[in-house]
Coordinates of C-alpha atoms and ligand atoms in Angstrom, one line a residue:
M1 CA 79.8 124.5 111.7
Q2 CA 82.9 123.7 109.7
R3 CA 82.6 122.5 106.0
L4 CA 85.3 120.6 104.2
T5 CA 85.2 119.0 100.7
V6 CA 86.4 115.8 99.3
D7 CA 87.4 116.9 95.9
L8 CA 86.6 114.1 93.4
G9 CA 85.2 116.0 90.5
A10 CA 81.6 115.1 89.8
R11 CA 81.6 112.8 92.9
S12 CA 82.9 115.5 95.3
Y13 CA 81.1 115.7 98.6
P14 CA 81.0 117.8 101.7
I15 CA 82.1 116.9 105.3
L16 CA 80.2 118.9 107.9
I17 CA 81.6 119.1 111.4
G18 CA 79.7 120.7 114.3
D19 CA 78.5 120.0 117.8
G20 CA 74.8 119.1 117.9
L21 CA 74.6 118.3 114.1
V22 CA 72.8 115.0 114.7
R23 CA 69.9 117.1 116.0
D24 CA 70.0 119.4 113.0
I25 CA 70.6 116.8 110.3
G26 CA 67.3 117.2 108.5
A27 CA 68.1 120.7 107.4
Q28 CA 71.5 119.5 106.1
V29 CA 70.3 116.5 104.1
A30 CA 67.0 117.9 102.8
P31 CA 68.6 119.7 99.8
L32 CA 70.1 116.4 98.7
L33 CA 67.0 114.3 98.6
K34 CA 65.0 113.8 95.4
R35 CA 61.9 112.8 97.4
P36 CA 61.3 113.6 101.1
R37 CA 62.1 110.0 102.3
T38 CA 65.1 108.3 103.7
M39 CA 66.1 105.1 105.5
I40 CA 68.3 105.1 108.6
V41 CA 70.5 102.1 109.4
T42 CA 72.2 102.0 112.9
D43 CA 73.2 99.5 115.6
T44 CA 71.7 98.7 119.0
H45 CA 74.1 100.9 121.0
V46 CA 73.9 103.9 118.8
A47 CA 70.1 103.7 118.4
D48 CA 69.7 104.0 122.2
H49 CA 71.3 107.5 122.1
Y50 CA 70.8 109.0 118.6
L51 CA 68.0 107.4 116.6
V52 CA 65.2 109.5 118.2
P53 CA 67.0 112.9 117.9
L54 CA 68.0 112.2 114.3
G55 CA 64.4 111.1 113.5
I56 CA 62.9 114.2 115.1
S57 CA 65.2 116.5 113.0
L58 CA 64.1 114.7 109.8
A59 CA 60.5 115.0 110.8
M60 CA 60.9 118.7 111.4
E61 CA 61.9 119.0 107.7
D62 CA 58.9 116.8 106.7
I63 CA 61.2 114.0 105.6
S64 CA 59.6 110.6 106.3
F65 CA 61.9 107.7 107.3
S66 CA 62.1 104.1 108.4
S67 CA 64.9 102.6 110.5
F68 CA 66.8 99.3 110.7
V69 CA 68.7 98.4 113.8
L70 CA 71.5 95.8 113.6
E71 CA 73.2 94.1 116.5
A72 CA 76.2 96.2 117.6
G73 CA 79.6 94.7 116.8
E74 CA 81.8 93.4 114.0
G75 CA 79.5 90.4 113.5
S76 CA 77.0 92.5 111.6
K77 CA 79.6 93.3 108.9
S78 CA 79.0 89.8 107.4
W79 CA 77.2 88.1 104.5
A80 CA 74.2 87.5 106.9
G81 CA 74.2 91.2 107.9
L82 CA 74.4 92.3 104.3
A83 CA 71.6 90.0 103.2
R84 CA 69.3 91.2 105.9
L85 CA 70.1 94.9 105.2
T86 CA 69.8 94.7 101.4
E87 CA 66.5 92.7 101.7
W88 CA 65.2 95.3 104.1
L89 CA 66.1 98.2 101.8
I90 CA 64.4 96.5 98.9
G91 CA 61.3 95.8 101.1
E92 CA 61.3 99.5 102.0
G93 CA 61.1 100.4 98.3
V94 CA 64.5 102.0 98.1
E95 CA 65.1 103.8 94.8
R96 CA 68.4 104.5 93.0
G97 CA 68.0 108.2 93.7
D98 CA 67.5 107.7 97.4
H99 CA 69.9 108.5 100.2
V100 CA 70.3 105.9 103.0
I101 CA 71.7 107.3 106.3
A102 CA 74.5 105.2 108.1
L103 CA 74.4 106.2 111.7
G104 CA 77.1 104.6 113.7
G105 CA 80.8 103.5 113.8
G106 CA 82.9 102.0 111.2
V107 CA 80.9 98.7 111.2
I108 CA 77.7 100.4 110.2
G109 CA 79.4 102.8 107.8
D110 CA 81.3 100.0 106.0
L111 CA 78.2 97.7 105.8
V112 CA 75.7 100.4 104.7
G113 CA 78.2 101.8 102.1
F114 CA 78.6 98.3 100.6
A115 CA 74.9 97.6 100.6
C116 CA 74.3 100.9 98.9
S117 CA 76.9 100.1 96.3
I118 CA 75.0 97.0 95.1
V119 CA 71.3 97.4 95.9
K120 CA 69.5 98.2 92.7
R121 CA 73.0 98.6 91.2
G122 CA 73.7 101.5 93.5
C123 CA 72.0 104.2 95.6
H124 CA 73.4 107.1 97.6
F125 CA 74.3 107.1 101.3
I126 CA 75.2 109.6 103.9
Q127 CA 77.7 108.9 106.7
V128 CA 76.9 110.0 110.2
P129 CA 79.9 108.6 112.1
T130 CA 79.6 108.3 115.9
T131 CA 82.9 106.8 116.9
L132 CA 86.2 108.7 116.9
L133 CA 87.6 106.1 114.5
A134 CA 84.8 106.6 112.1
Q135 CA 84.8 110.4 112.4
V136 CA 88.6 110.7 111.6
D137 CA 89.0 107.9 109.1
S138 CA 86.4 105.3 108.0
S139 CA 83.5 107.7 107.1
V140 CA 85.6 109.5 104.5
G141 CA 87.1 107.9 101.4
G142 CA 84.5 105.4 100.2
K143 CA 86.1 102.1 101.3
T144 CA 83.2 99.8 102.0
A145 CA 83.3 96.1 102.9
I146 CA 82.1 93.1 104.8
N147 CA 84.2 90.4 106.5
V148 CA 84.2 86.8 105.3
P149 CA 85.6 83.6 106.9
A150 CA 88.8 84.1 104.8
G151 CA 89.5 87.5 106.3
K152 CA 88.4 91.0 107.2
N153 CA 87.1 93.5 104.6
L154 CA 87.8 91.0 101.7
I155 CA 84.5 91.6 100.0
G156 CA 83.7 95.3 99.2
A157 CA 83.7 98.2 96.8
F158 CA 84.8 101.8 96.5
H159 CA 81.5 103.7 96.9
Q160 CA 81.8 107.3 98.0
P161 CA 79.2 108.8 100.4
A162 CA 77.1 111.8 99.2
M163 CA 77.8 113.7 102.5
V164 CA 79.6 113.1 105.8
V165 CA 78.0 114.7 108.9
I166 CA 80.2 114.7 112.0
D167 CA 78.8 115.6 115.4
P168 CA 81.7 115.5 117.9
Q169 CA 79.3 115.6 120.8
T170 CA 78.3 112.0 120.0
L171 CA 81.7 111.0 121.4
D172 CA 80.4 111.9 124.9
T173 CA 78.6 108.5 125.1
L174 CA 81.5 106.5 123.6
S175 CA 83.6 104.3 126.0
R176 CA 87.1 105.4 127.0
R177 CA 88.5 102.3 125.3
E178 CA 86.8 103.0 122.0
L179 CA 88.0 106.7 122.2
G180 CA 91.6 105.5 122.7
A181 CA 91.3 103.2 119.7
G182 CA 90.1 106.0 117.5
Y183 CA 92.8 108.3 118.9
A184 CA 95.5 106.0 117.4
E185 CA 94.1 106.9 114.0
V186 CA 94.4 110.6 114.8
V187 CA 98.1 110.2 115.8
K188 CA 98.6 108.3 112.5
Y189 CA 98.0 111.5 110.5
G190 CA 100.9 113.2 112.3
L191 CA 103.2 110.3 111.8
I192 CA 102.4 110.0 108.1
D193 CA 103.5 113.5 107.0
D194 CA 102.8 116.1 109.6
A195 CA 105.4 116.3 112.4
E196 CA 103.8 119.5 113.7
F197 CA 100.4 117.7 114.2
F198 CA 102.2 114.9 116.1
E199 CA 103.6 117.6 118.4
W200 CA 100.1 118.9 118.9
C201 CA 98.9 115.3 119.7
E202 CA 101.7 115.0 122.3
A203 CA 100.5 118.3 124.0
N204 CA 96.7 117.7 123.6
G205 CA 96.0 113.9 123.2
A206 CA 95.2 113.3 126.9
A207 CA 92.8 116.3 127.0
L208 CA 91.1 115.1 123.8
I209 CA 90.4 111.7 125.2
A210 CA 89.3 113.2 128.5
G211 CA 86.6 115.1 126.7
D212 CA 88.0 118.6 125.8
A213 CA 85.6 119.8 123.1
A214 CA 88.0 122.2 121.4
A215 CA 90.7 119.5 121.2
R216 CA 88.2 117.0 119.8
H217 CA 87.0 119.5 117.1
K218 CA 90.6 120.4 116.1
A219 CA 91.7 116.7 115.9
I220 CA 88.7 115.7 113.9
A221 CA 88.9 118.6 111.4
H222 CA 92.6 118.3 111.0
S223 CA 92.4 114.5 110.5
V224 CA 89.5 114.5 108.0
S225 CA 91.0 117.3 106.0
A226 CA 94.3 115.2 105.7
K227 CA 92.2 112.2 104.7
A228 CA 90.2 114.2 102.2
R229 CA 93.5 115.5 100.6
I230 CA 94.9 111.9 100.4
V231 CA 91.7 110.4 99.0
A232 CA 91.4 113.2 96.4
A233 CA 95.0 112.5 95.3
D234 CA 94.7 108.7 95.1
E235 CA 91.1 107.5 95.5
R236 CA 91.7 103.9 94.6
E237 CA 95.1 103.5 96.3
M238 CA 97.0 103.1 93.0
Q239 CA 99.9 105.5 93.6
D240 CA 101.4 104.8 97.0
I241 CA 99.7 107.9 98.4
R242 CA 96.5 106.5 100.0
A243 CA 98.6 103.4 101.0
L244 CA 100.3 105.7 103.6
L245 CA 97.1 105.6 105.6
N246 CA 98.1 102.0 106.3
L247 CA 101.0 103.1 108.5
G248 CA 101.1 100.6 111.4
H249 CA 98.4 98.5 109.8
S250 CA 100.6 95.6 108.5
F251 CA 102.2 95.0 111.9
G252 CA 98.8 95.7 113.5
H253 CA 97.1 93.2 111.2
A254 CA 99.5 90.5 112.4
L255 CA 98.5 91.3 116.0
E256 CA 94.8 91.4 115.2
A257 CA 95.0 88.1 113.4
E258 CA 96.9 86.6 116.4
T259 CA 94.1 87.7 118.8
G260 CA 91.4 86.5 116.4
Y261 CA 90.0 89.9 115.6
S262 CA 88.4 89.8 119.1
D263 CA 87.8 92.3 121.9
R264 CA 91.3 91.3 123.2
L265 CA 92.7 94.0 120.8
L266 CA 90.6 96.6 119.0
H267 CA 91.6 97.6 115.5
G268 CA 92.9 101.1 116.7
E269 CA 94.8 99.5 119.6
A270 CA 96.5 97.1 117.1
V271 CA 97.3 100.1 114.9
A272 CA 98.9 101.9 117.9
A273 CA 101.2 99.0 118.6
G274 CA 101.8 98.5 114.9
M275 CA 102.9 102.2 114.5
V276 CA 105.5 101.8 117.2
L277 CA 106.7 98.6 115.6
A278 CA 107.0 100.3 112.2
H279 CA 109.1 103.1 113.7
Q280 CA 111.2 100.6 115.7
F281 CA 111.7 98.4 112.6
S282 CA 112.7 101.6 110.6
A283 CA 115.2 102.6 113.3
A284 CA 116.6 99.1 113.5
N285 CA 117.3 99.3 109.7
G286 CA 119.0 102.7 110.0
L287 CA 116.1 104.5 108.3
C288 CA 114.8 106.6 111.2
P289 CA 116.4 108.1 114.3
A290 CA 115.9 105.8 117.3
A291 CA 114.8 108.8 119.4
D292 CA 111.7 109.2 117.1
A293 CA 110.7 105.6 117.7
V294 CA 111.0 106.3 121.5
R295 CA 108.9 109.4 121.2
V296 CA 106.1 107.6 119.3
R297 CA 106.1 104.7 121.9
D298 CA 106.1 107.1 124.8
H299 CA 103.2 109.2 123.5
L300 CA 101.0 106.2 122.9
A301 CA 102.0 104.7 126.2
S302 CA 101.1 108.0 127.9
V303 CA 97.4 107.7 126.7
D304 CA 97.3 104.0 127.7
L305 CA 97.4 102.6 124.2
P306 CA 99.3 99.4 123.4
H307 CA 102.9 100.4 122.5
S308 CA 104.7 97.0 122.4
L309 CA 104.0 93.4 121.7
A310 CA 103.9 92.7 125.5
S311 CA 101.4 95.6 126.2
A312 CA 99.3 94.3 123.3
G313 CA 99.2 90.9 125.1
I314 CA 101.2 89.1 122.4
N315 CA 103.8 86.5 123.2
T316 CA 104.0 84.8 119.8
G317 CA 107.2 84.1 117.8
G318 CA 108.2 86.4 115.0
A319 CA 107.7 83.8 112.2
E320 CA 104.1 83.2 113.2
L321 CA 103.3 86.9 113.3
A322 CA 105.0 87.5 110.0
A323 CA 103.0 84.6 108.5
H324 CA 99.8 86.5 109.3
M325 CA 101.3 89.5 107.4
A326 CA 101.8 87.3 104.3
H327 CA 98.0 86.9 104.1
D328 CA 97.5 90.7 104.2
K329 CA 95.3 91.8 101.2
K330 CA 97.9 94.4 100.4
V331 CA 100.3 91.7 99.2
R332 CA 101.3 92.5 95.5
G333 CA 103.1 89.9 93.4
G334 CA 103.9 88.0 96.5
K335 CA 105.6 91.0 98.2
L336 CA 104.1 92.9 101.1
P337 CA 104.5 96.7 100.8
L338 CA 105.5 98.0 104.2
I339 CA 104.9 101.6 105.4
L340 CA 108.2 102.6 107.0
T341 CA 109.5 106.0 108.0
R342 CA 112.6 108.2 107.9
G343 CA 111.4 110.0 111.0
I344 CA 108.2 111.4 112.6
G345 CA 106.1 112.8 109.7
R346 CA 108.3 111.2 107.0
S347 CA 106.6 107.8 106.1
F348 CA 107.0 106.0 102.8
V349 CA 106.1 102.8 101.1
T350 CA 108.7 100.1 100.4
E351 CA 109.0 96.6 99.2
D352 CA 112.7 96.3 100.2
Y353 CA 112.2 94.2 103.3
G354 CA 111.1 90.5 103.2
L355 CA 109.0 88.8 105.8
D356 CA 112.1 86.9 107.1
A357 CA 113.6 90.3 108.2
V358 CA 110.3 91.3 109.8
A359 CA 110.2 87.9 111.6
A360 CA 113.7 88.3 113.0
F361 CA 112.9 91.9 114.1
L362 CA 109.7 90.8 115.9
D363 CA 111.6 88.1 117.7
G364 CA 113.9 90.8 119.1
A365 CA 110.9 93.1 119.9
R366 CA 109.4 90.5 122.3
D367 CA 112.2 91.1 124.9
Ligands
LIG401 P1 82.1 99.9 115.7 O1 81.3 100.5 114.6 O2 81.9 98.5 116.1 O3 81.8 100.8 117.0 C1 82.4 100.4 118.3 C2 81.4 100.3 119.4 O4 81.0 101.6 119.8 C3 80.2 99.5 119.0 O5 79.7 98.7 120.1 C4 79.1 100.6 118.7 O6 77.8 100.2 118.9 C5 79.5 101.6 119.8 N1 79.2 103.0 119.5 C6 79.4 103.7 118.3 N2 79.1 105.0 118.4 C7 78.8 105.1 119.7 C8 78.5 106.3 120.5 N3 78.5 107.5 120.0 N4 78.1 106.1 121.8 C9 78.2 104.9 122.4 N5 78.5 103.7 121.7 C10 78.8 103.9 120.4 O7 83.7 100.2 115.6 P2 84.6 101.3 114.9 O8 85.9 101.3 115.7 O9 83.9 102.6 114.8 O10 84.8 100.8 113.4 C11 85.5 99.6 113.2 C12 85.3 99.1 111.8 O11 85.7 100.1 110.9 C13 86.0 97.9 111.4 O12 85.1 97.0 110.8 C14 87.0 98.3 110.4 O13 87.3 97.3 109.4 C15 86.4 99.5 109.8 N6 87.3 100.5 109.2 C16 87.0 101.0 108.0 C17 87.8 101.9 107.4 C18 87.4 102.4 106.0 O14 88.2 103.2 105.5 N7 86.3 102.1 105.5 C19 88.9 102.4 108.1 C20 89.1 102.0 109.4 C21 88.3 101.0 109.9
LIG402 N1 91.5 103.6 106.3 C1 92.4 103.5 105.2 C2 91.9 104.1 103.9 O1 90.8 104.7 103.9 O2 92.5 104.0 102.9

């Protein structure tokens, strides 16, 4: 088992990574608990595979637990889902000193984290991420939220978990499409500031997606340690450090909005196409070698991820796509900070480019 730390002073927490950890979780969480009791929250798909083994491992440590199973899918990350979950937690007698276990992907992690930030003015939670996206990104860093009709993740809080327990073996039951979407977030860490890791992705990405255990472990450990470093440096995204994690997200956000945040384009798939567009936009503006944009596109295409507007199924005009970006919650003083790049592993934040320039570029990118 590998142990990393998110270094946030008194709120620091460990990230444990190891095959089979879901079956050994009781021993890991027991020392944290103030009383031998916990509540597990999960979704219908994940419950089928992992609720029983996780429960057995708690019982083996004499930890009593109850469980709440939400409908799988983004729809549970809503006011209605939050109301049901918080009322259930209160009904279960949750105390401020308790630790609730979030067992699932980013939907469960974001919803449980937010519920735990407000129930009884705050209790603890433990992330047990079961998608690649959640294992390399959303389970670490304390961003929690629900979606509302006005947009995704608009109601939320920063609330750090007390522990993150990653069992890469849980990825064995995840669909190929969800694995690919999570892999886009792995590649992102190379593109942000680590050209060597991008090279590693080029050489090992296909094997990782196909199920190579060593490649999965390396990618997860490398990605979460990069995320831990970034979160420790800029927990609340105030200094243009954590903002780099949004590489590809502004362009991707426009594609997700255009496809109605539906199964037509998963978040990670939109990020994949968005990262290619961010590199192409940078190249078109003389910031980044054109060859680097080609390399990024070719790698994402090689693992069957969307790598262009057409492969993302988008045939909309640039002005309409740019208008979605204007509603991005990252807009500051009317300006949208873009994450652009000087080359692979050399990303930066800028407000130098207006949405009209982005719209014109996107019109050209449709050809
Ligand atoms: P998800 O939680 O919806 O999981 C995707 C699907 O996989 C679901 O159907 C789920 O039931 C299923 N699943 C999960 N684990 C499984 C397993 N091991 N085996 C079989 N099926 C499994 O989606 P996601 O991609 O994990 O997360 C997306 C969410 O994460 C979005 O709401 C997004 O806003 C959020 N997010 C948050 C952050 C953050 O920093 N907090 C970062 C990125 C994304
Ligand atoms: N996933 C972006 C962040 O955590 O900041």
